[in-house]
Amino acid sequence: MDLNQALEQIGKAPTLEHLQALKVQYLGKNGQITQALKSLGQLPPEARRERGQELNTWKKALEEALQTREKELRQEALKAQLERETLDVSLPGYAFPAGGLHLTSLILGELVNLFRRLGFSVVEGPEVESEFFNFDALNMPEWHPARDMQDTFWVDLKPPFTLQGPLGETVNDLGGAVLRTHTSGMQIRYMIQHTPPFRIVVPGRVFRYEQTDASHEAMFYQLEGLVVGPNITMADLKGAIHELARGLFGKEGKARFQPTYFPFVEPGAQFAMWWPERGKWLELGGAGMVHPYLFRAVDDYRARQGLPRVYEGMTGWAFGMGVERLAILRYGIPDIRYFYQNRLSFLRQFR
Ligand code: YSA
């Protein structure tokens, strides 16, 4: 065995694995040095001593060389790892896409806040509604032609599903079940549950069995308003809608009323708002003075539930408006169907 050659091999070992192999080759159980030491006994005593010393010196030299090279290799590996895994803390972070509110939520939020400031409470109601609250109690009996104005999705409600009335009672005996065609049914529900005076707005999703086009969806949102108390007049209604117009369109905002027919108001009106940027009127919804029929229907219902009649002689006004339509007109959106197609390129514009 050539010591110098062995030392050179060790000094040049390219990896820890190679080094380990060399260690085994020289110093392992069957390694060259180990074998040589084992066979010392076969030598005559004189030569044995000399050879033993020599082998021990070699062994030490090899061990030292192995240790030195191992240290070097470990240091090189650490250096390489540090270089590989450097973290540049000055690099910009990953941009995680943040969610945002849907355009409809933004507009509804704005509307609801405007009414909150005027002292209105915000309430919500069920989207699956009984024929009674959606139509009958609003002075639209089954034969009434006004029902044709709101094409209806009927729901085949089967046990265990039931409809609940405003007092928690089951109301499956009040006609069929529908997807509510407007939020006006909540006028009835709220009046049954509460004693006037009060002011509420009701945001919510409504459904109509309609052919969709650029300005008609089968599902859309309405905001309903209802004020009931003694001595309330049409002037109060006009004041509130004017206030809404100013809230939405600034100082120049104003509202216009034109007579129209809804079975649940008398007189009834449709209202539009002045759109300063485009210089035109926008039709937004219907409104009017609450029809006495509604107060009677509510008191009758309350009486059937053992509650006192509290609506005799009351007055009130109400309105219902399309929420998407307001957004469409305000932002110049060409088609209402964009709202619920969930295309981010559209929705992101309104965050
Ligand atoms: C009237 C008088 C009241 O005292 C209270 C409420 C009302 C409004 C009534 N309940 C109603 O639903 N009238 S409406 O059928 O004319 O709809 C009101 C508004 O909803 C419309 O002016 C329009 O802005 C919107 N709308 C109606 N159909 C729509 C729609 N928006 C999108 N797609 C449709 N298919």
XYZ file of C-alpha atoms and ligand atoms in Angstrom:
386
model
C 0.000 0.000 0.000
C 1.279 3.439 -0.924
C 0.561 5.913 1.884
C 1.084 9.022 -0.165
C -1.242 7.816 -2.869
C -3.849 6.999 -0.247
C -3.521 10.438 1.340
C -3.842 12.091 -2.049
C -6.965 10.072 -2.835
C -8.498 11.165 0.436
C -7.557 14.810 -0.104
C -9.285 14.772 -3.473
C -12.408 12.777 -2.541
C -15.193 14.674 -4.335
C -18.068 13.710 -2.013
C -18.787 12.392 1.457
C -19.831 9.095 -0.123
C -16.476 8.714 -1.839
C -14.721 9.563 1.403
C -16.709 6.924 3.276
C -15.742 4.353 0.642
C -12.049 5.218 1.125
C -12.402 4.971 4.882
C -13.837 1.481 4.477
C -11.117 0.579 1.988
C -8.279 1.437 4.403
C -9.592 1.391 7.917
C -12.766 -0.744 7.712
C -13.065 -4.204 9.272
C -11.549 -5.742 6.137
C -9.601 -2.602 5.222
C -5.975 -2.732 4.148
C -4.526 -1.286 7.376
C -6.752 -3.427 9.584
C -5.774 -6.544 7.682
C -2.105 -5.628 7.853
C -2.330 -5.076 11.611
C -4.064 -8.432 12.022
C -1.318 -10.229 10.136
C 1.464 -8.693 12.285
C 1.562 -11.860 14.377
C 2.931 -13.798 11.479
C 6.128 -11.668 11.431
C 9.210 -12.404 13.490
C 9.255 -10.309 16.713
C 11.866 -7.803 15.498
C 10.137 -6.947 12.268
C 6.754 -7.032 14.033
C 7.574 -4.069 16.259
C 8.929 -1.964 13.456
C 6.043 -2.838 11.125
C 3.523 -2.235 13.920
C 4.841 1.271 14.559
C 4.804 2.025 10.857
C 1.234 0.813 10.451
C 0.054 2.854 13.436
C 1.663 5.998 12.038
C -0.077 5.349 8.723
C -3.344 4.697 10.450
C -3.118 7.992 12.313
C -2.178 9.872 9.154
C -5.105 8.361 7.287
C -7.520 9.125 10.104
C -6.403 12.726 10.242
C -6.643 13.112 6.480
C -10.152 11.601 6.497
C -11.251 13.966 9.234
C -9.812 17.005 7.502
C -11.429 16.108 4.178
C -14.749 15.386 5.838
C -14.758 18.803 7.463
C -13.952 20.439 4.127
C -16.678 18.551 2.299
C -19.262 19.368 4.976
C -18.366 23.025 4.806
C -18.617 23.040 1.016
C -22.055 21.369 1.202
C -23.273 23.938 3.745
C -22.013 26.806 1.617
C -23.747 25.409 -1.471
C -26.978 24.929 0.492
C -26.873 28.499 1.804
C -26.350 29.814 -1.692
C -29.159 27.656 -3.062
C -31.611 28.711 -0.378
C -30.941 32.406 -0.100
C -34.010 34.459 0.630
C -34.081 37.888 -0.922
C -36.217 39.793 1.560
C -36.271 42.818 -0.745
C -38.298 40.930 -3.416
C -41.949 41.971 -3.639
C -44.382 39.501 -1.994
C -46.940 37.372 -3.794
C -50.142 39.261 -4.538
C -52.988 37.212 -3.110
C -56.198 38.239 -4.863
C -58.440 39.960 -2.340
C -62.190 39.480 -2.583
C -64.535 42.404 -2.995
C -68.190 43.158 -2.649
C -70.447 42.505 -5.623
C -71.780 45.549 -7.426
C -75.290 44.773 -6.201
C -74.085 44.610 -2.592
C -72.301 47.933 -2.990
C -75.390 49.691 -4.318
C -77.683 48.053 -1.758
C -75.291 49.070 1.000
C -75.343 52.645 -0.196
C -79.147 52.722 -0.435
C -79.652 51.120 2.950
C -77.216 53.555 4.584
C -79.062 56.514 3.106
C -82.300 55.256 4.643
C -80.654 54.410 7.959
C -79.667 58.051 8.217
C -83.341 58.967 7.743
C -84.257 56.756 10.707
C -85.351 53.601 8.849
C -84.801 50.088 10.174
C -83.583 47.368 7.793
C -85.442 44.037 7.700
C -85.353 40.989 5.463
C -87.845 38.294 4.559
C -88.161 34.852 2.974
C -87.576 34.288 -0.751
C -90.039 31.393 -0.854
C -93.346 33.047 -0.017
C -96.974 32.089 0.227
C -99.418 33.269 -2.404
C -101.251 35.127 0.372
C -98.376 37.449 1.331
C -97.061 37.881 -2.203
C -100.480 38.593 -3.785
C -103.770 38.243 -1.886
C -103.026 40.474 1.105
C -101.700 43.095 -1.331
C -105.150 43.396 -2.902
C -104.286 41.029 -5.749
C -106.747 38.136 -5.477
C -106.415 35.146 -7.761
C -108.624 36.593 -10.498
C -106.862 39.975 -10.514
C -105.293 40.928 -13.853
C -102.427 42.656 -12.004
C -101.026 39.197 -11.233
C -100.182 38.896 -14.916
C -97.776 41.812 -14.566
C -95.508 39.596 -12.492
C -95.043 36.191 -14.096
C -94.493 33.774 -11.304
C -92.323 30.788 -10.446
C -94.524 28.410 -8.451
C -92.904 26.105 -5.921
C -94.125 22.596 -5.232
C -93.533 22.620 -1.496
C -93.587 19.147 0.036
C -93.187 18.046 3.663
C -90.991 18.513 5.635
C -90.820 21.972 4.038
C -93.393 24.434 5.309
C -93.976 28.153 5.004
C -93.814 30.227 8.151
C -95.922 33.272 8.833
C -94.641 36.417 10.538
C -95.588 35.091 13.980
C -93.863 31.738 13.491
C -97.128 30.021 12.521
C -97.331 27.496 9.669
C -99.172 29.009 6.715
C -99.462 26.193 4.197
C -103.230 26.872 4.040
C -102.718 30.347 2.512
C -102.516 29.336 -1.140
C -99.578 27.965 -3.074
C -95.913 28.695 -2.576
C -94.064 31.046 -4.927
C -90.622 32.511 -5.363
C -91.521 36.048 -4.310
C -92.040 38.264 -7.331
C -91.391 41.450 -5.340
C -90.422 42.524 -1.832
C -93.873 44.015 -1.163
C -95.031 40.892 0.687
C -92.784 42.032 3.525
C -95.073 45.042 4.020
C -97.760 42.621 5.179
C -95.471 40.413 7.234
C -93.934 43.377 9.041
C -97.266 45.086 9.747
C -98.709 41.873 11.239
C -95.753 41.624 13.583
C -95.466 45.279 14.623
C -97.531 48.164 15.942
C -97.198 51.512 14.116
C -95.564 53.982 13.836
C -92.483 52.598 12.040
C -90.214 53.109 9.040
C -88.527 50.175 7.342
C -86.616 49.296 4.211
C -86.420 45.724 2.905
C -83.599 44.772 0.551
C -83.982 41.411 -1.151
C -83.847 39.071 -4.101
C -86.961 38.535 -6.199
C -87.797 36.209 -9.076
C -89.906 36.470 -12.214
C -90.608 33.966 -14.939
C -89.471 36.344 -17.629
C -87.731 36.213 -20.955
C -84.427 37.873 -20.103
C -83.025 40.703 -22.174
C -80.684 43.651 -21.658
C -82.960 45.200 -19.037
C -84.787 42.134 -17.631
C -83.437 39.331 -15.479
C -85.348 36.385 -14.012
C -83.663 37.062 -10.676
C -82.947 40.580 -9.481
C -82.979 42.740 -6.352
C -85.485 45.208 -5.049
C -85.487 47.660 -2.197
C -88.851 48.100 -0.544
C -89.726 51.002 1.740
C -92.678 51.284 4.134
C -93.671 54.055 6.526
C -96.822 53.767 8.655
C -98.224 56.105 11.277
C -100.959 58.671 11.836
C -101.301 61.628 9.431
C -98.753 60.540 6.870
C -99.192 62.107 3.454
C -97.963 61.928 -0.116
C -95.733 64.911 0.709
C -93.756 62.684 3.109
C -93.266 60.131 0.326
C -92.088 62.792 -2.092
C -89.748 64.259 0.514
C -88.127 60.896 1.175
C -87.656 60.070 -2.509
C -86.205 63.521 -3.153
C -83.827 62.967 -0.261
C -82.835 59.640 -1.841
C -82.185 61.391 -5.182
C -79.928 63.939 -3.518
C -78.128 61.191 -1.610
C -77.450 59.268 -4.832
C -76.786 62.067 -7.302
C -75.709 65.012 -5.178
C -77.215 68.492 -4.900
C -78.567 68.361 -8.447
C -80.465 65.135 -7.733
C -84.235 65.305 -7.984
C -87.188 62.939 -8.428
C -90.286 62.877 -10.632
C -93.614 61.137 -9.963
C -96.096 60.002 -12.603
C -99.485 58.482 -11.803
C -99.736 54.754 -12.318
C -101.607 51.733 -11.002
C -100.593 49.208 -8.368
C -103.387 47.394 -6.500
C -101.671 47.970 -3.146
C -101.444 51.778 -3.277
C -103.920 54.599 -3.807
C -102.906 56.924 -5.301
C -100.075 55.094 -7.035
C -97.077 56.476 -8.866
C -93.979 55.460 -10.667
C -90.943 57.486 -9.862
C -87.856 58.424 -11.803
C -84.659 60.230 -10.881
C -82.788 62.921 -12.665
C -79.425 61.763 -13.892
C -77.310 64.910 -14.123
C -74.422 63.409 -16.146
C -76.701 62.160 -18.915
C -79.364 64.821 -18.608
C -82.271 62.373 -18.460
C -84.815 60.721 -16.173
C -84.348 57.162 -14.932
C -87.384 55.028 -14.106
C -86.590 53.327 -10.831
C -89.736 51.888 -9.316
C -93.272 52.184 -8.026
C -94.654 53.950 -4.988
C -97.813 55.350 -3.438
C -100.005 55.691 -0.373
C -100.682 52.346 1.307
C -104.134 51.118 0.195
C -106.625 50.781 3.102
C -107.234 47.209 1.876
C -103.795 46.269 3.243
C -104.508 47.689 6.707
C -107.774 45.706 6.820
C -106.108 42.503 5.636
C -103.376 42.909 8.259
C -105.836 43.617 11.080
C -107.966 40.621 10.020
C -104.918 38.377 10.112
C -103.860 39.752 13.495
C -107.390 39.211 14.829
C -107.317 35.586 13.661
C -104.080 35.170 15.634
C -105.628 36.770 18.736
C -103.851 40.122 18.344
C -105.596 43.529 18.651
C -106.542 45.509 15.539
C -104.157 48.487 15.388
C -104.286 49.715 11.777
C -107.725 51.307 11.633
C -107.349 54.927 10.530
C -103.621 54.522 9.921
C -101.870 56.107 6.971
C -98.651 55.223 5.198
C -96.578 55.271 2.083
C -94.493 52.641 0.356
C -92.161 52.210 -2.556
C -90.321 49.430 -4.361
C -87.390 49.940 -6.681
C -85.075 47.879 -8.891
C -81.538 47.835 -7.535
C -79.671 46.640 -10.652
C -81.475 49.201 -12.733
C -80.112 51.981 -10.574
C -76.576 50.607 -11.010
C -77.088 50.203 -14.765
C -78.124 53.782 -15.188
C -75.515 55.157 -12.904
C -72.544 53.350 -14.468
C -73.820 53.022 -18.025
C -73.841 49.186 -17.903
C -75.199 47.965 -21.243
C -76.807 44.685 -20.124
C -78.361 43.542 -16.811
C -77.277 39.952 -17.531
C -73.651 40.935 -16.789
C -74.529 41.174 -13.094
C -74.847 37.458 -12.368
C -72.621 35.869 -14.995
C -69.795 36.110 -12.448
C -67.226 37.348 -14.908
C -64.435 38.857 -12.830
C -63.420 41.242 -15.600
C -66.837 42.871 -15.200
C -67.150 42.685 -11.419
C -63.628 43.954 -10.691
C -64.492 47.316 -12.168
C -66.762 48.099 -9.249
C -64.736 47.160 -6.174
C -95.046 49.724 -5.924
C -95.793 50.386 -4.955
C -95.475 50.147 -3.637
O -96.243 50.746 -2.663
C -94.457 49.320 -3.259
C -93.717 48.665 -4.245
C -94.003 48.860 -5.570
C -93.239 48.130 -6.610
C -93.903 46.809 -6.994
N -93.882 45.849 -5.925
C -93.164 46.239 -8.193
O -92.535 45.204 -8.089
N -93.230 46.971 -9.301
S -92.471 46.595 -10.667
O -92.916 45.339 -11.159
O -92.656 47.695 -11.572
O -90.963 46.469 -10.308
C -90.294 47.527 -9.635
C -88.936 47.760 -10.221
O -88.203 46.540 -10.265
C -88.981 48.200 -11.679
O -89.186 49.582 -11.761
C -87.611 47.816 -12.152
O -86.661 48.783 -11.733
C -87.359 46.552 -11.411
N -87.661 45.372 -12.258
C -88.869 44.845 -12.558
N -88.746 43.754 -13.328
C -87.420 43.560 -13.511
C -86.727 44.594 -12.832
N -85.381 44.655 -12.832
C -84.725 43.713 -13.511
N -85.301 42.691 -14.187
C -86.636 42.574 -14.203
N -87.203 41.546 -14.847
